[in-house]
Amino acid sequence: MTNDKDNTITGKITRALAERIIAGHIAPGTKLRQDYFAEEFGASHVPVREAFRRLEAQGLVVSEPRRGVRVASFDIAEVHEVAEMRASLEVLALRHAAPHLTAAILDAAEAINRTGENAADVRSWEEANRAFHRLILTPCGMPRLLTTIDDLHAASARFLFSGFRMEWEAPTDQDHRAILKALRDRQFDVAAATLARHVKWISTKPGLKTRLKTPS
């Protein structure tokens, strides 16, 4: 998603629209009008157009010649694609980050994981989950890779909210615990393998295809 520290008007518009799309407040297929959002945010059309371009790069909207911009739809094939991409790229980032992970970073990640396990709703859990992954991957020192992973997390969050908003129960995240233990023990191959399996869980969830087609 857009860098949380990007306080430009374009950054603010991008963040706001991404959050609405991911949470399902703007439905797939909805046409996005530049003039409407320019008026809402008190901006010209230029930052709104740039925000649309950023959202398209994140896979949240699609731009069609002569038809404008609309919120992207998704299907089970896309869920699998995003999961496979996340698995590959997050493992790459973790292998580069692992040697630089300090006890303090791992302690902070453990605290974030506890927050997720006590989350009252799927949105709170997803925020904690994303923060956990970001914390252990950031020391890889590869900003372009991390930006791509952030965009994939945004897509994963959208699938999650669409599929499981109505039947949420906070999980005990055994995978996160196992990843942290392996990292503390310097068993980086074990941590990477556990991470790869972990990020694919939503694409293997029973009944996912039905849930994605069920209106929220």
PDB file of C-alpha atoms in Angstrom:
ATOM      1  CA  MET A   1       0.000   0.000   0.000  1.00  0.00           C
ATOM      2  CA  THR A   2       0.979   3.646  -0.169  1.00  0.00           C
ATOM      3  CA  ASN A   3       3.758   4.599   2.214  1.00  0.00           C
ATOM      4  CA  ASP A   4       2.155   5.638   5.528  1.00  0.00           C
ATOM      5  CA  LYS A   5       4.637   8.523   5.694  1.00  0.00           C
ATOM      6  CA  ASP A   6       3.555   9.954   2.338  1.00  0.00           C
ATOM      7  CA  ASN A   7       1.651  13.030   3.480  1.00  0.00           C
ATOM      8  CA  THR A   8       1.228  14.582   0.039  1.00  0.00           C
ATOM      9  CA  ILE A   9      -2.344  15.087  -1.149  1.00  0.00           C
ATOM     10  CA  THR A  10      -1.789  12.261  -3.633  1.00  0.00           C
ATOM     11  CA  GLY A  11      -0.631   9.989  -0.820  1.00  0.00           C
ATOM     12  CA  LYS A  12      -3.622  10.873   1.339  1.00  0.00           C
ATOM     13  CA  ILE A  13      -6.091  10.222  -1.489  1.00  0.00           C
ATOM     14  CA  THR A  14      -4.410   6.937  -2.386  1.00  0.00           C
ATOM     15  CA  ARG A  15      -4.464   5.734   1.220  1.00  0.00           C
ATOM     16  CA  ALA A  16      -8.086   6.703   1.744  1.00  0.00           C
ATOM     17  CA  LEU A  17      -9.323   5.016  -1.435  1.00  0.00           C
ATOM     18  CA  ALA A  18      -7.179   1.919  -0.873  1.00  0.00           C
ATOM     19  CA  GLU A  19      -8.622   1.491   2.609  1.00  0.00           C
ATOM     20  CA  ARG A  20     -12.192   1.813   1.298  1.00  0.00           C
ATOM     21  CA  ILE A  21     -11.581  -0.683  -1.518  1.00  0.00           C
ATOM     22  CA  ILE A  22      -9.798  -3.193   0.715  1.00  0.00           C
ATOM     23  CA  ALA A  23     -12.499  -3.004   3.380  1.00  0.00           C
ATOM     24  CA  GLY A  24     -15.189  -3.523   0.732  1.00  0.00           C
ATOM     25  CA  HIS A  25     -16.790  -0.102   1.169  1.00  0.00           C
ATOM     26  CA  ILE A  26     -16.348   0.449  -2.577  1.00  0.00           C
ATOM     27  CA  ALA A  27     -17.530  -2.648  -4.412  1.00  0.00           C
ATOM     28  CA  PRO A  28     -15.708  -4.400  -7.277  1.00  0.00           C
ATOM     29  CA  GLY A  29     -16.730  -2.930 -10.625  1.00  0.00           C
ATOM     30  CA  THR A  30     -17.591   0.490  -9.203  1.00  0.00           C
ATOM     31  CA  LYS A  31     -16.545   3.326 -11.504  1.00  0.00           C
ATOM     32  CA  LEU A  32     -14.319   5.938  -9.839  1.00  0.00           C
ATOM     33  CA  ARG A  33     -14.883   9.535 -10.974  1.00  0.00           C
ATOM     34  CA  GLN A  34     -12.068  12.046 -10.814  1.00  0.00           C
ATOM     35  CA  ASP A  35     -14.367  15.011 -10.286  1.00  0.00           C
ATOM     36  CA  TYR A  36     -16.139  13.364  -7.345  1.00  0.00           C
ATOM     37  CA  PHE A  37     -12.939  12.639  -5.428  1.00  0.00           C
ATOM     38  CA  ALA A  38     -11.332  15.942  -6.390  1.00  0.00           C
ATOM     39  CA  GLU A  39     -14.288  17.671  -4.738  1.00  0.00           C
ATOM     40  CA  GLU A  40     -14.246  15.358  -1.708  1.00  0.00           C
ATOM     41  CA  PHE A  41     -10.566  15.956  -1.010  1.00  0.00           C
ATOM     42  CA  GLY A  42     -10.506  19.604  -2.069  1.00  0.00           C
ATOM     43  CA  ALA A  43      -7.909  18.890  -4.748  1.00  0.00           C
ATOM     44  CA  SER A  44      -7.415  19.327  -8.463  1.00  0.00           C
ATOM     45  CA  HIS A  45      -7.746  16.393 -10.855  1.00  0.00           C
ATOM     46  CA  VAL A  46      -3.952  15.959 -11.029  1.00  0.00           C
ATOM     47  CA  PRO A  47      -3.398  14.284  -7.608  1.00  0.00           C
ATOM     48  CA  VAL A  48      -6.567  12.235  -8.089  1.00  0.00           C
ATOM     49  CA  ARG A  49      -5.257  10.900 -11.426  1.00  0.00           C
ATOM     50  CA  GLU A  50      -1.930  10.087  -9.783  1.00  0.00           C
ATOM     51  CA  ALA A  51      -3.754   8.327  -6.928  1.00  0.00           C
ATOM     52  CA  PHE A  52      -5.654   6.249  -9.493  1.00  0.00           C
ATOM     53  CA  ARG A  53      -2.330   5.283 -11.130  1.00  0.00           C
ATOM     54  CA  ARG A  54      -0.933   4.173  -7.775  1.00  0.00           C
ATOM     55  CA  LEU A  55      -4.059   2.149  -7.025  1.00  0.00           C
ATOM     56  CA  GLU A  56      -3.763   0.499 -10.429  1.00  0.00           C
ATOM     57  CA  ALA A  57      -0.156  -0.440  -9.680  1.00  0.00           C
ATOM     58  CA  GLN A  58      -1.432  -2.081  -6.486  1.00  0.00           C
ATOM     59  CA  GLY A  59      -4.004  -4.047  -8.463  1.00  0.00           C
ATOM     60  CA  LEU A  60      -6.922  -2.360  -6.708  1.00  0.00           C
ATOM     61  CA  VAL A  61      -8.334  -0.580  -9.776  1.00  0.00           C
ATOM     62  CA  VAL A  62      -8.201  -1.034 -13.534  1.00  0.00           C
ATOM     63  CA  SER A  63      -8.097   1.660 -16.195  1.00  0.00           C
ATOM     64  CA  GLU A  64      -9.893   1.003 -19.475  1.00  0.00           C
ATOM     65  CA  PRO A  65      -9.688   3.183 -22.615  1.00  0.00           C
ATOM     66  CA  ARG A  66     -12.792   5.350 -22.990  1.00  0.00           C
ATOM     67  CA  ARG A  67     -14.392   3.679 -19.974  1.00  0.00           C
ATOM     68  CA  GLY A  68     -12.418   5.270 -17.167  1.00  0.00           C
ATOM     69  CA  VAL A  69     -11.264   3.717 -13.913  1.00  0.00           C
ATOM     70  CA  ARG A  70     -13.154   1.115 -11.919  1.00  0.00           C
ATOM     71  CA  VAL A  71     -12.488  -1.008  -8.853  1.00  0.00           C
ATOM     72  CA  ALA A  72     -10.880  -4.276  -9.870  1.00  0.00           C
ATOM     73  CA  SER A  73     -12.779  -7.532  -9.516  1.00  0.00           C
ATOM     74  CA  PHE A  74     -11.043 -10.691  -8.372  1.00  0.00           C
ATOM     75  CA  ASP A  75     -11.503 -14.442  -8.498  1.00  0.00           C
ATOM     76  CA  ILE A  76      -9.996 -17.583  -7.036  1.00  0.00           C
ATOM     77  CA  ALA A  77      -7.218 -17.647  -9.641  1.00  0.00           C
ATOM     78  CA  GLU A  78      -6.065 -14.211  -8.516  1.00  0.00           C
ATOM     79  CA  VAL A  79      -6.107 -15.302  -4.866  1.00  0.00           C
ATOM     80  CA  HIS A  80      -3.777 -18.185  -5.738  1.00  0.00           C
ATOM     81  CA  GLU A  81      -1.534 -15.934  -7.828  1.00  0.00           C
ATOM     82  CA  VAL A  82      -1.123 -13.367  -5.053  1.00  0.00           C
ATOM     83  CA  ALA A  83      -0.435 -16.108  -2.500  1.00  0.00           C
ATOM     84  CA  GLU A  84       2.266 -17.668  -4.696  1.00  0.00           C
ATOM     85  CA  MET A  85       3.894 -14.288  -5.329  1.00  0.00           C
ATOM     86  CA  ARG A  86       3.854 -13.414  -1.642  1.00  0.00           C
ATOM     87  CA  ALA A  87       5.368 -16.764  -0.723  1.00  0.00           C
ATOM     88  CA  SER A  88       8.273 -16.313  -3.132  1.00  0.00           C
ATOM     89  CA  LEU A  89       8.984 -12.646  -2.424  1.00  0.00           C
ATOM     90  CA  GLU A  90       8.567 -12.768   1.345  1.00  0.00           C
ATOM     91  CA  VAL A  91      10.908 -15.745   1.579  1.00  0.00           C
ATOM     92  CA  LEU A  92      13.452 -13.809  -0.493  1.00  0.00           C
ATOM     93  CA  ALA A  93      13.121 -10.820   1.832  1.00  0.00           C
ATOM     94  CA  LEU A  94      13.332 -12.967   4.969  1.00  0.00           C
ATOM     95  CA  ARG A  95      16.520 -14.706   3.825  1.00  0.00           C
ATOM     96  CA  HIS A  96      18.169 -11.301   3.429  1.00  0.00           C
ATOM     97  CA  ALA A  97      16.646  -9.910   6.632  1.00  0.00           C
ATOM     98  CA  ALA A  98      17.255 -12.871   8.953  1.00  0.00           C
ATOM     99  CA  PRO A  99      20.966 -12.246   9.692  1.00  0.00           C
ATOM    100  CA  HIS A 100      20.086  -8.695  10.781  1.00  0.00           C
ATOM    101  CA  LEU A 101      17.169  -9.527  13.085  1.00  0.00           C
ATOM    102  CA  THR A 102      18.011  -8.589  16.662  1.00  0.00           C
ATOM    103  CA  ALA A 103      16.443  -9.894  19.849  1.00  0.00           C
ATOM    104  CA  ALA A 104      14.698  -6.526  20.230  1.00  0.00           C
ATOM    105  CA  ILE A 105      13.090  -6.821  16.779  1.00  0.00           C
ATOM    106  CA  LEU A 106      11.932 -10.370  17.479  1.00  0.00           C
ATOM    107  CA  ASP A 107      10.535  -9.326  20.871  1.00  0.00           C
ATOM    108  CA  ALA A 108       8.588  -6.524  19.164  1.00  0.00           C
ATOM    109  CA  ALA A 109       7.291  -8.983  16.555  1.00  0.00           C
ATOM    110  CA  GLU A 110       6.159 -11.321  19.332  1.00  0.00           C
ATOM    111  CA  ALA A 111       4.252  -8.466  20.991  1.00  0.00           C
ATOM    112  CA  ILE A 112       2.558  -7.611  17.695  1.00  0.00           C
ATOM    113  CA  ASN A 113       1.577 -11.248  17.243  1.00  0.00           C
ATOM    114  CA  ARG A 114      -0.081 -11.252  20.683  1.00  0.00           C
ATOM    115  CA  THR A 115      -2.029  -8.160  19.639  1.00  0.00           C
ATOM    116  CA  GLY A 116      -3.270 -10.004  16.556  1.00  0.00           C
ATOM    117  CA  GLU A 117      -4.299 -13.036  18.587  1.00  0.00           C
ATOM    118  CA  ASN A 118      -6.454 -10.758  20.757  1.00  0.00           C
ATOM    119  CA  ALA A 119      -7.970  -8.844  17.817  1.00  0.00           C
ATOM    120  CA  ALA A 120     -11.684  -8.160  18.061  1.00  0.00           C
ATOM    121  CA  ASP A 121     -12.300  -8.170  14.303  1.00  0.00           C
ATOM    122  CA  VAL A 122     -10.703  -9.202  11.024  1.00  0.00           C
ATOM    123  CA  ARG A 123      -9.507  -5.680  10.215  1.00  0.00           C
ATOM    124  CA  SER A 124      -7.603  -5.361  13.511  1.00  0.00           C
ATOM    125  CA  TRP A 125      -6.103  -8.803  13.014  1.00  0.00           C
ATOM    126  CA  GLU A 126      -5.021  -7.969   9.458  1.00  0.00           C
ATOM    127  CA  GLU A 127      -3.320  -4.766  10.617  1.00  0.00           C
ATOM    128  CA  ALA A 128      -1.366  -6.687  13.261  1.00  0.00           C
ATOM    129  CA  ASN A 129      -0.553  -9.456  10.781  1.00  0.00           C
ATOM    130  CA  ARG A 130       0.761  -6.957   8.227  1.00  0.00           C
ATOM    131  CA  ALA A 131       2.809  -5.185  10.911  1.00  0.00           C
ATOM    132  CA  PHE A 132       4.337  -8.524  11.983  1.00  0.00           C
ATOM    133  CA  HIS A 133       5.431  -9.388   8.456  1.00  0.00           C
ATOM    134  CA  ARG A 134       6.731  -5.885   7.762  1.00  0.00           C
ATOM    135  CA  LEU A 135       8.801  -5.863  10.960  1.00  0.00           C
ATOM    136  CA  ILE A 136      10.648  -9.106  10.306  1.00  0.00           C
ATOM    137  CA  LEU A 137      11.170  -8.374   6.589  1.00  0.00           C
ATOM    138  CA  THR A 138      12.271  -4.718   6.704  1.00  0.00           C
ATOM    139  CA  PRO A 139      15.905  -5.477   7.690  1.00  0.00           C
ATOM    140  CA  CYS A 140      16.403  -7.034   4.243  1.00  0.00           C
ATOM    141  CA  GLY A 141      17.262  -3.504   3.100  1.00  0.00           C
ATOM    142  CA  MET A 142      15.555  -3.937  -0.284  1.00  0.00           C
ATOM    143  CA  PRO A 143      12.995  -1.100  -0.584  1.00  0.00           C
ATOM    144  CA  ARG A 144      11.631  -2.057  -4.022  1.00  0.00           C
ATOM    145  CA  LEU A 145      11.019  -5.609  -2.872  1.00  0.00           C
ATOM    146  CA  LEU A 146       9.294  -4.365   0.287  1.00  0.00           C
ATOM    147  CA  THR A 147       7.062  -2.025  -1.739  1.00  0.00           C
ATOM    148  CA  THR A 148       5.960  -4.925  -3.943  1.00  0.00           C
ATOM    149  CA  ILE A 149       5.256  -7.053  -0.863  1.00  0.00           C
ATOM    150  CA  ASP A 150       3.203  -4.215   0.642  1.00  0.00           C
ATOM    151  CA  ASP A 151       1.083  -4.102  -2.524  1.00  0.00           C
ATOM    152  CA  LEU A 152       0.530  -7.859  -2.349  1.00  0.00           C
ATOM    153  CA  HIS A 153      -0.495  -7.544   1.297  1.00  0.00           C
ATOM    154  CA  ALA A 154      -3.122  -5.014   0.218  1.00  0.00           C
ATOM    155  CA  ALA A 155      -4.524  -7.540  -2.255  1.00  0.00           C
ATOM    156  CA  SER A 156      -4.465 -10.305   0.366  1.00  0.00           C
ATOM    157  CA  ALA A 157      -6.305  -8.072   2.827  1.00  0.00           C
ATOM    158  CA  ARG A 158      -9.019  -7.446   0.267  1.00  0.00           C
ATOM    159  CA  PHE A 159      -9.537 -11.185  -0.254  1.00  0.00           C
ATOM    160  CA  LEU A 160      -9.572 -11.712   3.494  1.00  0.00           C
ATOM    161  CA  PHE A 161     -12.172  -9.035   4.186  1.00  0.00           C
ATOM    162  CA  SER A 162     -14.366 -10.220   1.332  1.00  0.00           C
ATOM    163  CA  GLY A 163     -14.207 -13.872   2.301  1.00  0.00           C
ATOM    164  CA  PHE A 164     -14.235 -13.874   6.083  1.00  0.00           C
ATOM    165  CA  ARG A 165     -15.708 -10.591   7.372  1.00  0.00           C
ATOM    166  CA  MET A 166     -18.929 -12.210   8.580  1.00  0.00           C
ATOM    167  CA  GLU A 167     -17.462 -15.233  10.403  1.00  0.00           C
ATOM    168  CA  TRP A 168     -14.369 -13.876  12.085  1.00  0.00           C
ATOM    169  CA  GLU A 169     -12.691 -15.501  15.068  1.00  0.00           C
ATOM    170  CA  ALA A 170      -9.183 -14.414  16.033  1.00  0.00           C
ATOM    171  CA  PRO A 171      -6.754 -17.301  15.504  1.00  0.00           C
ATOM    172  CA  THR A 172      -3.869 -18.398  17.663  1.00  0.00           C
ATOM    173  CA  ASP A 173      -1.137 -17.837  15.122  1.00  0.00           C
ATOM    174  CA  GLN A 174       1.032 -20.910  15.487  1.00  0.00           C
ATOM    175  CA  ASP A 175       2.852 -20.121  12.235  1.00  0.00           C
ATOM    176  CA  HIS A 176       4.017 -16.729  13.514  1.00  0.00           C
ATOM    177  CA  ARG A 177       5.181 -18.370  16.735  1.00  0.00           C
ATOM    178  CA  ALA A 178       7.046 -21.040  14.788  1.00  0.00           C
ATOM    179  CA  ILE A 179       8.693 -18.439  12.532  1.00  0.00           C
ATOM    180  CA  LEU A 180       9.883 -16.460  15.556  1.00  0.00           C
ATOM    181  CA  LYS A 181      11.247 -19.576  17.276  1.00  0.00           C
ATOM    182  CA  ALA A 182      13.148 -20.610  14.161  1.00  0.00           C
ATOM    183  CA  LEU A 183      14.584 -17.108  13.776  1.00  0.00           C
ATOM    184  CA  ARG A 184      15.672 -17.009  17.420  1.00  0.00           C
ATOM    185  CA  ASP A 185      17.327 -20.421  16.959  1.00  0.00           C
ATOM    186  CA  ARG A 186      19.005 -19.148  13.758  1.00  0.00           C
ATOM    187  CA  GLN A 187      17.259 -21.880  11.785  1.00  0.00           C
ATOM    188  CA  PHE A 188      16.678 -19.664   8.783  1.00  0.00           C
ATOM    189  CA  ASP A 189      15.674 -22.449   6.383  1.00  0.00           C
ATOM    190  CA  VAL A 190      12.955 -23.583   8.796  1.00  0.00           C
ATOM    191  CA  ALA A 191      11.730 -19.994   9.207  1.00  0.00           C
ATOM    192  CA  ALA A 192      11.598 -19.507   5.428  1.00  0.00           C
ATOM    193  CA  ALA A 193       9.713 -22.760   4.823  1.00  0.00           C
ATOM    194  CA  THR A 194       7.191 -21.934   7.548  1.00  0.00           C
ATOM    195  CA  LEU A 195       6.695 -18.441   6.146  1.00  0.00           C
ATOM    196  CA  ALA A 196       6.093 -19.786   2.628  1.00  0.00           C
ATOM    197  CA  ARG A 197       3.406 -22.181   3.891  1.00  0.00           C
ATOM    198  CA  HIS A 198       1.893 -19.490   6.104  1.00  0.00           C
ATOM    199  CA  VAL A 199       1.320 -16.867   3.401  1.00  0.00           C
ATOM    200  CA  LYS A 200      -0.501 -19.403   1.225  1.00  0.00           C
ATOM    201  CA  TRP A 201      -3.118 -20.235   3.846  1.00  0.00           C
ATOM    202  CA  ILE A 202      -5.922 -18.048   2.460  1.00  0.00           C
ATOM    203  CA  SER A 203      -5.671 -19.643  -0.992  1.00  0.00           C
ATOM    204  CA  THR A 204      -6.134 -23.113   0.532  1.00  0.00           C
ATOM    205  CA  LYS A 205      -8.980 -22.161   2.907  1.00  0.00           C
ATOM    206  CA  PRO A 206     -11.960 -24.537   2.385  1.00  0.00           C
ATOM    207  CA  GLY A 207     -14.943 -22.824   0.808  1.00  0.00           C
ATOM    208  CA  LEU A 208     -12.980 -19.745  -0.258  1.00  0.00           C
ATOM    209  CA  LYS A 209     -14.456 -19.695  -3.775  1.00  0.00           C
ATOM    210  CA  THR A 210     -17.985 -19.656  -2.370  1.00  0.00           C
ATOM    211  CA  ARG A 211     -17.161 -16.941   0.137  1.00  0.00           C
ATOM    212  CA  LEU A 212     -15.653 -14.667  -2.485  1.00  0.00           C
ATOM    213  CA  LYS A 213     -18.896 -14.833  -4.463  1.00  0.00           C
ATOM    214  CA  THR A 214     -21.128 -14.199  -1.449  1.00  0.00           C
ATOM    215  CA  PRO A 215     -22.142 -10.552  -0.998  1.00  0.00           C
ATOM    216  CA  SER A 216     -21.039  -9.068   2.331  1.00  0.00           C
TER     217      SER A 216
END
